[in-house]
Short mmCIF file of N, CA and C in Angstrom, two decimals:
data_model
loop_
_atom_site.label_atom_id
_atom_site.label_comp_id
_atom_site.label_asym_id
_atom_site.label_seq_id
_atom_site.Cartn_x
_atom_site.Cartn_y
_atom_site.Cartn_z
N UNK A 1 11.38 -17.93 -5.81
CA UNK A 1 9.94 -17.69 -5.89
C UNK A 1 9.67 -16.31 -6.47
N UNK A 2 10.18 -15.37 -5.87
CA UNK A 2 10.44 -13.91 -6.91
C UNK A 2 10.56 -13.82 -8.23
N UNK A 3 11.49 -14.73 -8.64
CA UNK A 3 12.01 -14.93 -9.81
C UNK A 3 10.87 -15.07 -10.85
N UNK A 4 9.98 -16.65 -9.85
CA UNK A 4 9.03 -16.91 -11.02
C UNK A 4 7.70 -16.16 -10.75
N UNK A 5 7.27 -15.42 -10.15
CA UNK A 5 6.53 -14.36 -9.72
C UNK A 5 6.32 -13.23 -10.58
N UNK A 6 7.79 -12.88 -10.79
CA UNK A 6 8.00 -11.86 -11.93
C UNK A 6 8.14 -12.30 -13.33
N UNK A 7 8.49 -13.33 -13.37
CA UNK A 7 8.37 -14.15 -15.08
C UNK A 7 6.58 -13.85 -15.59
N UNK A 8 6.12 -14.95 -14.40
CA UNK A 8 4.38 -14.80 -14.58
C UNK A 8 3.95 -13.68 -14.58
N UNK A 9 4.13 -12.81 -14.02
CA UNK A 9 4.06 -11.26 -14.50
C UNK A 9 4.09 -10.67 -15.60
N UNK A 10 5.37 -11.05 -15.92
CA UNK A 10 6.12 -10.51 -17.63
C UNK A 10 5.61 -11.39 -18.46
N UNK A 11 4.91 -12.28 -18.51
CA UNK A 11 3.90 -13.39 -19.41
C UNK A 11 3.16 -12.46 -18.99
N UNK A 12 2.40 -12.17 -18.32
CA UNK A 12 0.80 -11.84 -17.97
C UNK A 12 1.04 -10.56 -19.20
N UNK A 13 1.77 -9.78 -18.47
CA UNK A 13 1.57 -8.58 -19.22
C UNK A 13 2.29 -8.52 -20.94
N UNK A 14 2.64 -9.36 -21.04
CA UNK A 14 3.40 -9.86 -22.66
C UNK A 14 1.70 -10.17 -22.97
N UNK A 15 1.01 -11.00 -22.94
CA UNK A 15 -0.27 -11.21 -23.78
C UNK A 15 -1.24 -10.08 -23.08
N UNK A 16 -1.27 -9.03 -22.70
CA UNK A 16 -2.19 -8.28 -22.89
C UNK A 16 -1.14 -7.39 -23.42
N UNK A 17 0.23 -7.00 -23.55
CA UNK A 17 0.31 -6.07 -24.52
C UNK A 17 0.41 -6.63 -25.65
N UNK A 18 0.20 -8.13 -26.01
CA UNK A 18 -0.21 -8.83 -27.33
C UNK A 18 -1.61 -8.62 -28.09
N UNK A 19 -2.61 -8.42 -27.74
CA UNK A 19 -3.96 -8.48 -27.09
C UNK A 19 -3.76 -6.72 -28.07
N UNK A 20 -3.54 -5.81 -26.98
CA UNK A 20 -3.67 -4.23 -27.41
C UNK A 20 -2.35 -3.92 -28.47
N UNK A 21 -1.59 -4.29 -28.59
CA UNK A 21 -0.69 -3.61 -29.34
C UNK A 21 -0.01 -4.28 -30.52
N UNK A 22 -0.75 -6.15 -30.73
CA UNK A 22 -0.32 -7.05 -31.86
C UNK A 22 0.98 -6.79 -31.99
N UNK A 23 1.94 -7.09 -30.70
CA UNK A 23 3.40 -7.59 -31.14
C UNK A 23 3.79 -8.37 -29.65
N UNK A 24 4.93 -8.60 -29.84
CA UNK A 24 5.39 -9.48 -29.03
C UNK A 24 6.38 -8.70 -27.87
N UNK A 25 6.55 -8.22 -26.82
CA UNK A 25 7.86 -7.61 -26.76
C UNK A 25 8.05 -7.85 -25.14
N UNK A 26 9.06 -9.13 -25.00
CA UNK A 26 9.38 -9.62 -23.58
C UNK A 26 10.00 -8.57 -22.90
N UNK A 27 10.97 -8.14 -23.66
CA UNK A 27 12.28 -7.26 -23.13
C UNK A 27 11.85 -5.84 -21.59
N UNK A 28 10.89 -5.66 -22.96
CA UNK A 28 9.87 -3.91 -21.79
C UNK A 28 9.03 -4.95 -21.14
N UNK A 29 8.19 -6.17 -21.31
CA UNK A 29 7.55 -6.51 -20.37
C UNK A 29 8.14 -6.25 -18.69
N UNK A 30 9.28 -7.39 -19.53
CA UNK A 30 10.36 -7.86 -17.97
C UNK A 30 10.36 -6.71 -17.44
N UNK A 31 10.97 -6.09 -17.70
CA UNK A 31 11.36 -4.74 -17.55
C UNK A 31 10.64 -3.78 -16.76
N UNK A 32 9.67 -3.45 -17.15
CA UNK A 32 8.53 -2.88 -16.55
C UNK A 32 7.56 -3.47 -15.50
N UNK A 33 7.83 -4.82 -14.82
CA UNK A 33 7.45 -5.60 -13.87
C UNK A 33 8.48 -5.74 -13.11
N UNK A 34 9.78 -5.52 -13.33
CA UNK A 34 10.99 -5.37 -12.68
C UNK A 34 10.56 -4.11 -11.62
N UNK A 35 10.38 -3.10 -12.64
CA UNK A 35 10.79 -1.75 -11.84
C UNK A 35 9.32 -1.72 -10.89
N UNK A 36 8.00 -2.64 -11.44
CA UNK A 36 6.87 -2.12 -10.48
C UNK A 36 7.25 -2.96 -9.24
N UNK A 37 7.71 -4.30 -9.36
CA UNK A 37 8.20 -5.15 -8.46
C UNK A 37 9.61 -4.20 -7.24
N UNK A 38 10.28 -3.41 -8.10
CA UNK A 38 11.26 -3.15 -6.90
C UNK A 38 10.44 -1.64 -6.48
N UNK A 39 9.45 -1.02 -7.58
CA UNK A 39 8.71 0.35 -6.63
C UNK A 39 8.17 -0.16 -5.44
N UNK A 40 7.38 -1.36 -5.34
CA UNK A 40 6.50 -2.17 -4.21
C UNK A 40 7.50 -2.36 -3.33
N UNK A 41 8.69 -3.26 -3.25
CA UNK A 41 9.45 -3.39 -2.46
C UNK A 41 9.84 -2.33 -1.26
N UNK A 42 10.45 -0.74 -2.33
CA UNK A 42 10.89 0.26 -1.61
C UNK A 42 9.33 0.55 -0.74
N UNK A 43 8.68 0.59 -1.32
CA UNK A 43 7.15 1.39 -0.57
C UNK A 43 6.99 0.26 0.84
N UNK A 44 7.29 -0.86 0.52
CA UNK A 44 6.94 -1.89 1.58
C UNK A 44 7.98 -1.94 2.80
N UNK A 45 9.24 -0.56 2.52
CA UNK A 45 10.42 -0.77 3.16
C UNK A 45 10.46 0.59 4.17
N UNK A 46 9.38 0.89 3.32
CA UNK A 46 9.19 3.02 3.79
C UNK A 46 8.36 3.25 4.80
N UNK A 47 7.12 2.33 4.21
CA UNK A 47 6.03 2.37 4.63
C UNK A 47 6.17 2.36 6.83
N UNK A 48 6.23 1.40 7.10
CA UNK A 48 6.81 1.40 8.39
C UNK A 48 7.39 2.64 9.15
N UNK A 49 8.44 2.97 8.53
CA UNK A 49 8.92 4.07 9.01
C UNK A 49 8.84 5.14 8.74
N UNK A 50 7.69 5.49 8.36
CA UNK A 50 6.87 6.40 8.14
C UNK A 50 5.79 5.98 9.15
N UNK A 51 5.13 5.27 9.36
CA UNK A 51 4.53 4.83 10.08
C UNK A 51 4.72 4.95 11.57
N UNK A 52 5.94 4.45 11.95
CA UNK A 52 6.98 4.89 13.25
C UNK A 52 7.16 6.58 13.88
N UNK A 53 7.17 6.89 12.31
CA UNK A 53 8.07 8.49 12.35
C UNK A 53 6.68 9.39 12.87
N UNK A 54 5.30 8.71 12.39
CA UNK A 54 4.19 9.97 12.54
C UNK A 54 3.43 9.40 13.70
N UNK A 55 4.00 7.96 14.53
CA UNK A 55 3.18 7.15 15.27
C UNK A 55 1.51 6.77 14.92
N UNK A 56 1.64 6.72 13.69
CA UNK A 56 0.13 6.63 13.32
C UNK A 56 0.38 5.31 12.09
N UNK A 57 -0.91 4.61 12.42
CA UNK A 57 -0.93 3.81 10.75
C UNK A 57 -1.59 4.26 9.57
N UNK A 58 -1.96 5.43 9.51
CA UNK A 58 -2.24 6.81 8.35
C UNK A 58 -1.43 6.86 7.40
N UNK A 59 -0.07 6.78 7.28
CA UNK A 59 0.51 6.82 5.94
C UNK A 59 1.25 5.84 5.35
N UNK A 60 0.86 4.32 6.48
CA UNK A 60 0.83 2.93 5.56
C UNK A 60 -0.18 2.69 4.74
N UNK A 61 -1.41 3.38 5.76
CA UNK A 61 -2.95 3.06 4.60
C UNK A 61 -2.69 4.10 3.51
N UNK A 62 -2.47 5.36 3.37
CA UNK A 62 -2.33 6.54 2.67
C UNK A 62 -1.80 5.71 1.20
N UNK A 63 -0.56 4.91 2.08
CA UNK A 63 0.32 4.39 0.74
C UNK A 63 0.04 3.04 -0.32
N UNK A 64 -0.61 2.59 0.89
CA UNK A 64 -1.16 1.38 0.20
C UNK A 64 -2.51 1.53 -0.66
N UNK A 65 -3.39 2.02 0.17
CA UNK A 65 -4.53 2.40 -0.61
C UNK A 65 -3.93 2.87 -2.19
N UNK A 66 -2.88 4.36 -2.63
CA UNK A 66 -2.27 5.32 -3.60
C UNK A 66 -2.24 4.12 -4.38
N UNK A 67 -0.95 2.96 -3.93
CA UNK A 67 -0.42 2.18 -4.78
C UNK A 67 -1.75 1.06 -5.59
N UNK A 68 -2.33 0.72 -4.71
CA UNK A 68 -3.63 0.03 -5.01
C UNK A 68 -4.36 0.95 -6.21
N UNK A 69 -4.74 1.90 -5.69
CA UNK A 69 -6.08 2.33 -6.54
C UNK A 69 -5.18 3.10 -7.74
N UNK A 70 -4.10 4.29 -7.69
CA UNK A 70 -4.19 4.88 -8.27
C UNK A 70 -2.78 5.04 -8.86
N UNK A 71 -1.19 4.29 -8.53
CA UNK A 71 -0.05 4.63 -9.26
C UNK A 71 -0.19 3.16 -9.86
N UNK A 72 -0.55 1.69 -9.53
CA UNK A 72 -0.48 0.89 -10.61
C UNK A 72 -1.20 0.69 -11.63
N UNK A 73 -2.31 1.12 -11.44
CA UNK A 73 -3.34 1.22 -12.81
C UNK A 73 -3.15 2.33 -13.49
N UNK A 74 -2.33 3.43 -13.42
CA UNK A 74 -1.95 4.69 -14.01
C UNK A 74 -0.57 4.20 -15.08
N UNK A 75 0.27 3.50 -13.86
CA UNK A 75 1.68 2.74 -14.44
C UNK A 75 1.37 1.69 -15.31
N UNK A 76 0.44 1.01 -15.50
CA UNK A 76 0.42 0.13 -16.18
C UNK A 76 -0.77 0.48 -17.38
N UNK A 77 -1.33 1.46 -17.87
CA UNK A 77 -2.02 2.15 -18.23
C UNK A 77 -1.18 2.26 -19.34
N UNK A 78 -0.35 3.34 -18.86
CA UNK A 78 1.26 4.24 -19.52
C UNK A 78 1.64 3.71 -20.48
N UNK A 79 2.05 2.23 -19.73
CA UNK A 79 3.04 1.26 -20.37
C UNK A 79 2.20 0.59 -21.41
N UNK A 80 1.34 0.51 -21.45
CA UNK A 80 0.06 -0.28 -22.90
C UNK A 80 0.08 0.73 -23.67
N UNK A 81 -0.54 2.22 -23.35
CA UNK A 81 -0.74 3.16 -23.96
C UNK A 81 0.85 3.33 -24.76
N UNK A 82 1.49 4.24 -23.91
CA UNK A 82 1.75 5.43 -24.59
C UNK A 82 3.78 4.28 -25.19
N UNK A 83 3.92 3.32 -24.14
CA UNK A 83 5.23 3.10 -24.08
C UNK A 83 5.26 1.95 -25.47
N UNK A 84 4.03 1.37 -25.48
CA UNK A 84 4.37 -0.14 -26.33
C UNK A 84 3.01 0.36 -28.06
N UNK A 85 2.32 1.63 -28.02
CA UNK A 85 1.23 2.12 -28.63
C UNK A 85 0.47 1.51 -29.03
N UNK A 86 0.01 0.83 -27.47
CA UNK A 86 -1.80 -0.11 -27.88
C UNK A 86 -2.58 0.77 -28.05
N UNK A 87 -3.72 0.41 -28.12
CA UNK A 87 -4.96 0.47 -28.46
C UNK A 87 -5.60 1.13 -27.17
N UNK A 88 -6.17 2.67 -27.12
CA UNK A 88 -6.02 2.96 -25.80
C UNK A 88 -7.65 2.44 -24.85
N UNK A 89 -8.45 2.22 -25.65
CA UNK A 89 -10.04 2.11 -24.97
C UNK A 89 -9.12 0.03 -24.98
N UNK A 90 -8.51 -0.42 -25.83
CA UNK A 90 -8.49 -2.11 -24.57
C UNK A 90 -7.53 -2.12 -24.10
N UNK A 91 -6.29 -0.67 -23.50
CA UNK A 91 -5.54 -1.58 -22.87
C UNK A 91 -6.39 -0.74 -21.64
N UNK A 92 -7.14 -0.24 -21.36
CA UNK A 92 -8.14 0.45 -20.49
C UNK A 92 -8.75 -0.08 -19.70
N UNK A 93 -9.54 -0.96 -21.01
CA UNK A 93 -10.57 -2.47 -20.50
C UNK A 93 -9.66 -3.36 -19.60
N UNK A 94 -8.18 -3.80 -19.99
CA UNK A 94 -7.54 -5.05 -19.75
C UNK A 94 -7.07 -4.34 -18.22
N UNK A 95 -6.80 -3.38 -17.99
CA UNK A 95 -6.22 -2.69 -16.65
C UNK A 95 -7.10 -2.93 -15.93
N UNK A 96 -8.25 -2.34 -16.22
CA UNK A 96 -9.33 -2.42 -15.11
C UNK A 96 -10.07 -3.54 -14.94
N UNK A 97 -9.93 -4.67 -16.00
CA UNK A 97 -9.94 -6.22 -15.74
C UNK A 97 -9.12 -6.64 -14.75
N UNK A 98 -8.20 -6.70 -15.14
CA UNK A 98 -6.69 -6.91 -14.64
C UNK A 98 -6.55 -6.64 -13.07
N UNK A 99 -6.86 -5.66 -13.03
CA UNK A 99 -6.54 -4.74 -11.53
C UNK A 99 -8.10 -4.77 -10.37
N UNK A 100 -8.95 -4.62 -11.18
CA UNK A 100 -9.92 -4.55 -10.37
C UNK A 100 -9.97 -5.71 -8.98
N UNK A 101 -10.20 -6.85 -9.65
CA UNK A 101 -9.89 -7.99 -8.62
C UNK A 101 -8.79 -7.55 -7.55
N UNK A 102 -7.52 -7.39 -7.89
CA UNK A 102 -6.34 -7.14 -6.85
C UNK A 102 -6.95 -5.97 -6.23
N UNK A 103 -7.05 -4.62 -6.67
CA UNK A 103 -7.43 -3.60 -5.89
C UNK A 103 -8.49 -3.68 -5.03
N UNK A 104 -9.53 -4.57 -5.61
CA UNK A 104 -10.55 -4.89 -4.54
C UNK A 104 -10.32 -5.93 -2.82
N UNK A 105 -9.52 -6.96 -3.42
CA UNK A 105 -9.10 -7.77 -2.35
C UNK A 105 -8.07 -7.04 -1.54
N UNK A 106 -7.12 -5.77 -2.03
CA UNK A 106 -6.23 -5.07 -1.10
C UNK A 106 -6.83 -4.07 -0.38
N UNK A 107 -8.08 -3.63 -0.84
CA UNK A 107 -8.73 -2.44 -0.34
C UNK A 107 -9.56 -3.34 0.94
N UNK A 108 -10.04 -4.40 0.86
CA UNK A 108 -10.76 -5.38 1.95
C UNK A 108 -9.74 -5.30 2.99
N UNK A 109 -8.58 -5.88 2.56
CA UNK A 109 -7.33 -6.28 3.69
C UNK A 109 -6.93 -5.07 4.14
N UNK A 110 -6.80 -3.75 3.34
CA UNK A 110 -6.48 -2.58 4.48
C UNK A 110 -7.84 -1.83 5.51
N UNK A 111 -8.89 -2.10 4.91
CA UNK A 111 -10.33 -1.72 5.96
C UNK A 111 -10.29 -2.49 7.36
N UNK A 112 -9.78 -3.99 6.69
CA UNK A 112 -9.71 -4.92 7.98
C UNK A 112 -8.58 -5.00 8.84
N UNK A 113 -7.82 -4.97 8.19
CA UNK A 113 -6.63 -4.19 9.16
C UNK A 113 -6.74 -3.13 9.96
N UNK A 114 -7.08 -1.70 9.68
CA UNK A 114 -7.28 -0.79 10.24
C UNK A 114 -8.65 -0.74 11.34
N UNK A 115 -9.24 -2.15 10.69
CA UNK A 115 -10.81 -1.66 11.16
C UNK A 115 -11.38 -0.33 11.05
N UNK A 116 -11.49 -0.16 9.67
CA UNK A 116 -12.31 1.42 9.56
C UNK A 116 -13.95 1.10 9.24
N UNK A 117 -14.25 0.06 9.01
CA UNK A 117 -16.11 0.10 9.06
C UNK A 117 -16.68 -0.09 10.47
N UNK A 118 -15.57 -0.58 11.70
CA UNK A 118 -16.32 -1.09 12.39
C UNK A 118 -15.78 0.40 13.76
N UNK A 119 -17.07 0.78 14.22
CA UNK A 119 -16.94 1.61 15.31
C UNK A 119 -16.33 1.47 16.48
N UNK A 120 -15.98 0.29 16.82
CA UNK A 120 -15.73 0.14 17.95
C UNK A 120 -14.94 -1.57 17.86
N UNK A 121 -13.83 -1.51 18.56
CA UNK A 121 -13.45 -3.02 18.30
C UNK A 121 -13.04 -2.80 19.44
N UNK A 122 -12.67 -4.37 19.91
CA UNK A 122 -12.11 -5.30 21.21
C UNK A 122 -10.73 -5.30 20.71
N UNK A 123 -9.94 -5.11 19.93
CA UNK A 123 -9.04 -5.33 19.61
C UNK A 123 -7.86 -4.16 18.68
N UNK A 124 -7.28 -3.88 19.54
CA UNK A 124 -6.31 -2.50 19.52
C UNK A 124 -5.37 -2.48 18.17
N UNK A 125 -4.78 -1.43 18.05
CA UNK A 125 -4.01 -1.50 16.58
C UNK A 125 -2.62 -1.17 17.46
N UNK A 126 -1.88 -1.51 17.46
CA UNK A 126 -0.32 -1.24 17.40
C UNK A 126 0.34 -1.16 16.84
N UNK A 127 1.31 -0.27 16.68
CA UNK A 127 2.29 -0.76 14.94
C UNK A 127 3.07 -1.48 15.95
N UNK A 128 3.89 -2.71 15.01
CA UNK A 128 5.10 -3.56 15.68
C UNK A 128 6.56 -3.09 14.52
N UNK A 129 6.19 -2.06 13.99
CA UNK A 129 7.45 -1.17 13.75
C UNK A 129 8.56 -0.81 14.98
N UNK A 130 9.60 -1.88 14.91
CA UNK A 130 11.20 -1.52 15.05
C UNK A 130 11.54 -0.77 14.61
N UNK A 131 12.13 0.52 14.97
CA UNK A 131 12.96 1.43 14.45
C UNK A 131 14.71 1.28 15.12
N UNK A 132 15.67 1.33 14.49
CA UNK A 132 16.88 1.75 15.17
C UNK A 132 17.35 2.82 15.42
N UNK A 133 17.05 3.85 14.81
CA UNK A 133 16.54 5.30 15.37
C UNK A 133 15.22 5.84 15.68
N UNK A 134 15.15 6.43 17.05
CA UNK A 134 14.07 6.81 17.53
C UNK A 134 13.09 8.22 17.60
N UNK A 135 13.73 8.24 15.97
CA UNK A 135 13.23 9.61 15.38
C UNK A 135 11.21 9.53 15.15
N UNK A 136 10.50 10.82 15.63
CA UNK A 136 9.09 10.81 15.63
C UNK A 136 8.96 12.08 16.25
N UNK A 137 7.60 12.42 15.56
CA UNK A 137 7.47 14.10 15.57
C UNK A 137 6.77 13.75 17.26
N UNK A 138 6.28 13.03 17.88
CA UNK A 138 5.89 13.68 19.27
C UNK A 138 6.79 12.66 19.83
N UNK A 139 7.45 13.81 21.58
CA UNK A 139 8.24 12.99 21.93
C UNK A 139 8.03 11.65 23.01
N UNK A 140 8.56 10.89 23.27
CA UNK A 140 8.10 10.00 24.35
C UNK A 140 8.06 10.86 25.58
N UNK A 141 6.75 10.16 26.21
CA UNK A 141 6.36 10.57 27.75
C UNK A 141 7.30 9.97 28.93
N UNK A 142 7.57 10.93 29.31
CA UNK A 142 8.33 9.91 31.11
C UNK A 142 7.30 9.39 32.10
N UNK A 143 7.96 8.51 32.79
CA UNK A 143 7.06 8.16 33.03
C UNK A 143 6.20 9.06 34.24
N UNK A 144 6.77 9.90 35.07
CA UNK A 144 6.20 11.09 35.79
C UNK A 144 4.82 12.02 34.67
N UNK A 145 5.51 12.02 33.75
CA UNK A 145 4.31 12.76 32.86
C UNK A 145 3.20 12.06 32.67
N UNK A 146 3.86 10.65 31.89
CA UNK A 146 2.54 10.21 32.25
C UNK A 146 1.84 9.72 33.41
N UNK A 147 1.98 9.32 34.32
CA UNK A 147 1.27 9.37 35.76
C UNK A 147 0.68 10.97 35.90
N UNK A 148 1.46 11.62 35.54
CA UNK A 148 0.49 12.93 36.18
C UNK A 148 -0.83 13.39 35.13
N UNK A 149 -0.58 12.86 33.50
CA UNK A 149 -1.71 12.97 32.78
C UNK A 149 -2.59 12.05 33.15
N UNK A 150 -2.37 10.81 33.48
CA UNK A 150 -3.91 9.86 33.75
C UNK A 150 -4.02 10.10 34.83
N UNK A 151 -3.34 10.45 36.24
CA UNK A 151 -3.92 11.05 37.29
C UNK A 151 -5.47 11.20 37.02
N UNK A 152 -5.75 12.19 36.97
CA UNK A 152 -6.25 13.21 36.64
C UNK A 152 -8.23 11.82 35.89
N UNK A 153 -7.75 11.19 34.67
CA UNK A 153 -8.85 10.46 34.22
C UNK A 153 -9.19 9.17 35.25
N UNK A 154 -7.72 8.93 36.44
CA UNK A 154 -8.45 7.56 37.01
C UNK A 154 -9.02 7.93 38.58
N UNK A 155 -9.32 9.00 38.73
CA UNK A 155 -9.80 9.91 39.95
C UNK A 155 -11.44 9.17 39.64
N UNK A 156 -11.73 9.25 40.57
CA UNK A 156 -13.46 8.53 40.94
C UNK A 156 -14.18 9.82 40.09
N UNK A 157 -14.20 11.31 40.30
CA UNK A 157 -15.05 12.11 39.71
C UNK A 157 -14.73 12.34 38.16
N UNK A 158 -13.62 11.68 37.54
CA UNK A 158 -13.33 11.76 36.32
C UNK A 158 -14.97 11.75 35.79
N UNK A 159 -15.55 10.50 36.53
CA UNK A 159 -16.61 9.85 35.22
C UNK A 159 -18.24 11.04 35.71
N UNK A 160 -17.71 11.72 36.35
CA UNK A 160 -19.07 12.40 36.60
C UNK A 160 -19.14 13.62 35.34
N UNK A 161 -17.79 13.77 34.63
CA UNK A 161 -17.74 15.15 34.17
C UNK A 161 -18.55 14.70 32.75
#
């Protein structure tokens, strides 16, 4: 399924660098859907544990959002422009054809994920990041620590303050 994922890819982007640059050239297509295909991979492999490492989901969105809005439409920009020498105002047009749709439907799925429009939800975020090392900049609480920090908020006068 990869396989033909990335073919349709290397077609897609073979007729728009047909389109801007009037030639044919499979070789850099492949090629250049190869390497965005295995950049996504590594980012999709990082992402997590980075995620783990800062206990926050801040620099999965950080990364996803980057890759969304601003290193594949830059990367694929490059590659019309400067690598295959289209035509730079349509391979411009064809990117932001091209991309707009995806960046829009990924930018929906990370708001809703995170729930960042909505103030208040019923429903908690957890990362379900496995790590096999239990490396992270703050350390785990014992459980004495924590009993003695909520002490303190489940006391009856907590709610008067």
């Amino acid at each position: 399924i990869i396989m033909m994922v990335a073919l349709g890819l290397a077609v897609t982007l073979l007729m728009i660098n047909r389109i801007t640059s009037h030639r044919w050239d499979l070789p850099s297509s492949l090629s250049f859907v190869s390497l965005l295909l295995s950049t996504a991979l590594v980012l999709d492999l990082i992402t997590p544990f980075a995620d783990y490492f800062f206990t926050s989901p801040l620099p999965g969105f950080i990364v996803a959002l980057a890759w969304s809005l601003i290193l594949l439409p830059w990367a694929m920009g490059w590659f019309l422009v400067r690598l295959n020498h289209g035509n730079t105002a349509a391979s411009i047009v064809f990117v932001v054809a091209l991309l707009l749709p995806a960046a829009y439907y990924q930018l929906k799925e990370i708001v809703s994920h995170y729930d960042l429009l909505d103030t208040f939800s019923k429903r908690s975020f957890y990362s379900d990041t496995l790590s096999p090392w239990d490396k992270r900049l703050q350390n785990t609480l014992s459980i004495d620590e924590f009993a003695a920090k909520s002490m303190p908020l489940a006391s009856p006068d907590a709610a008067d303050r």
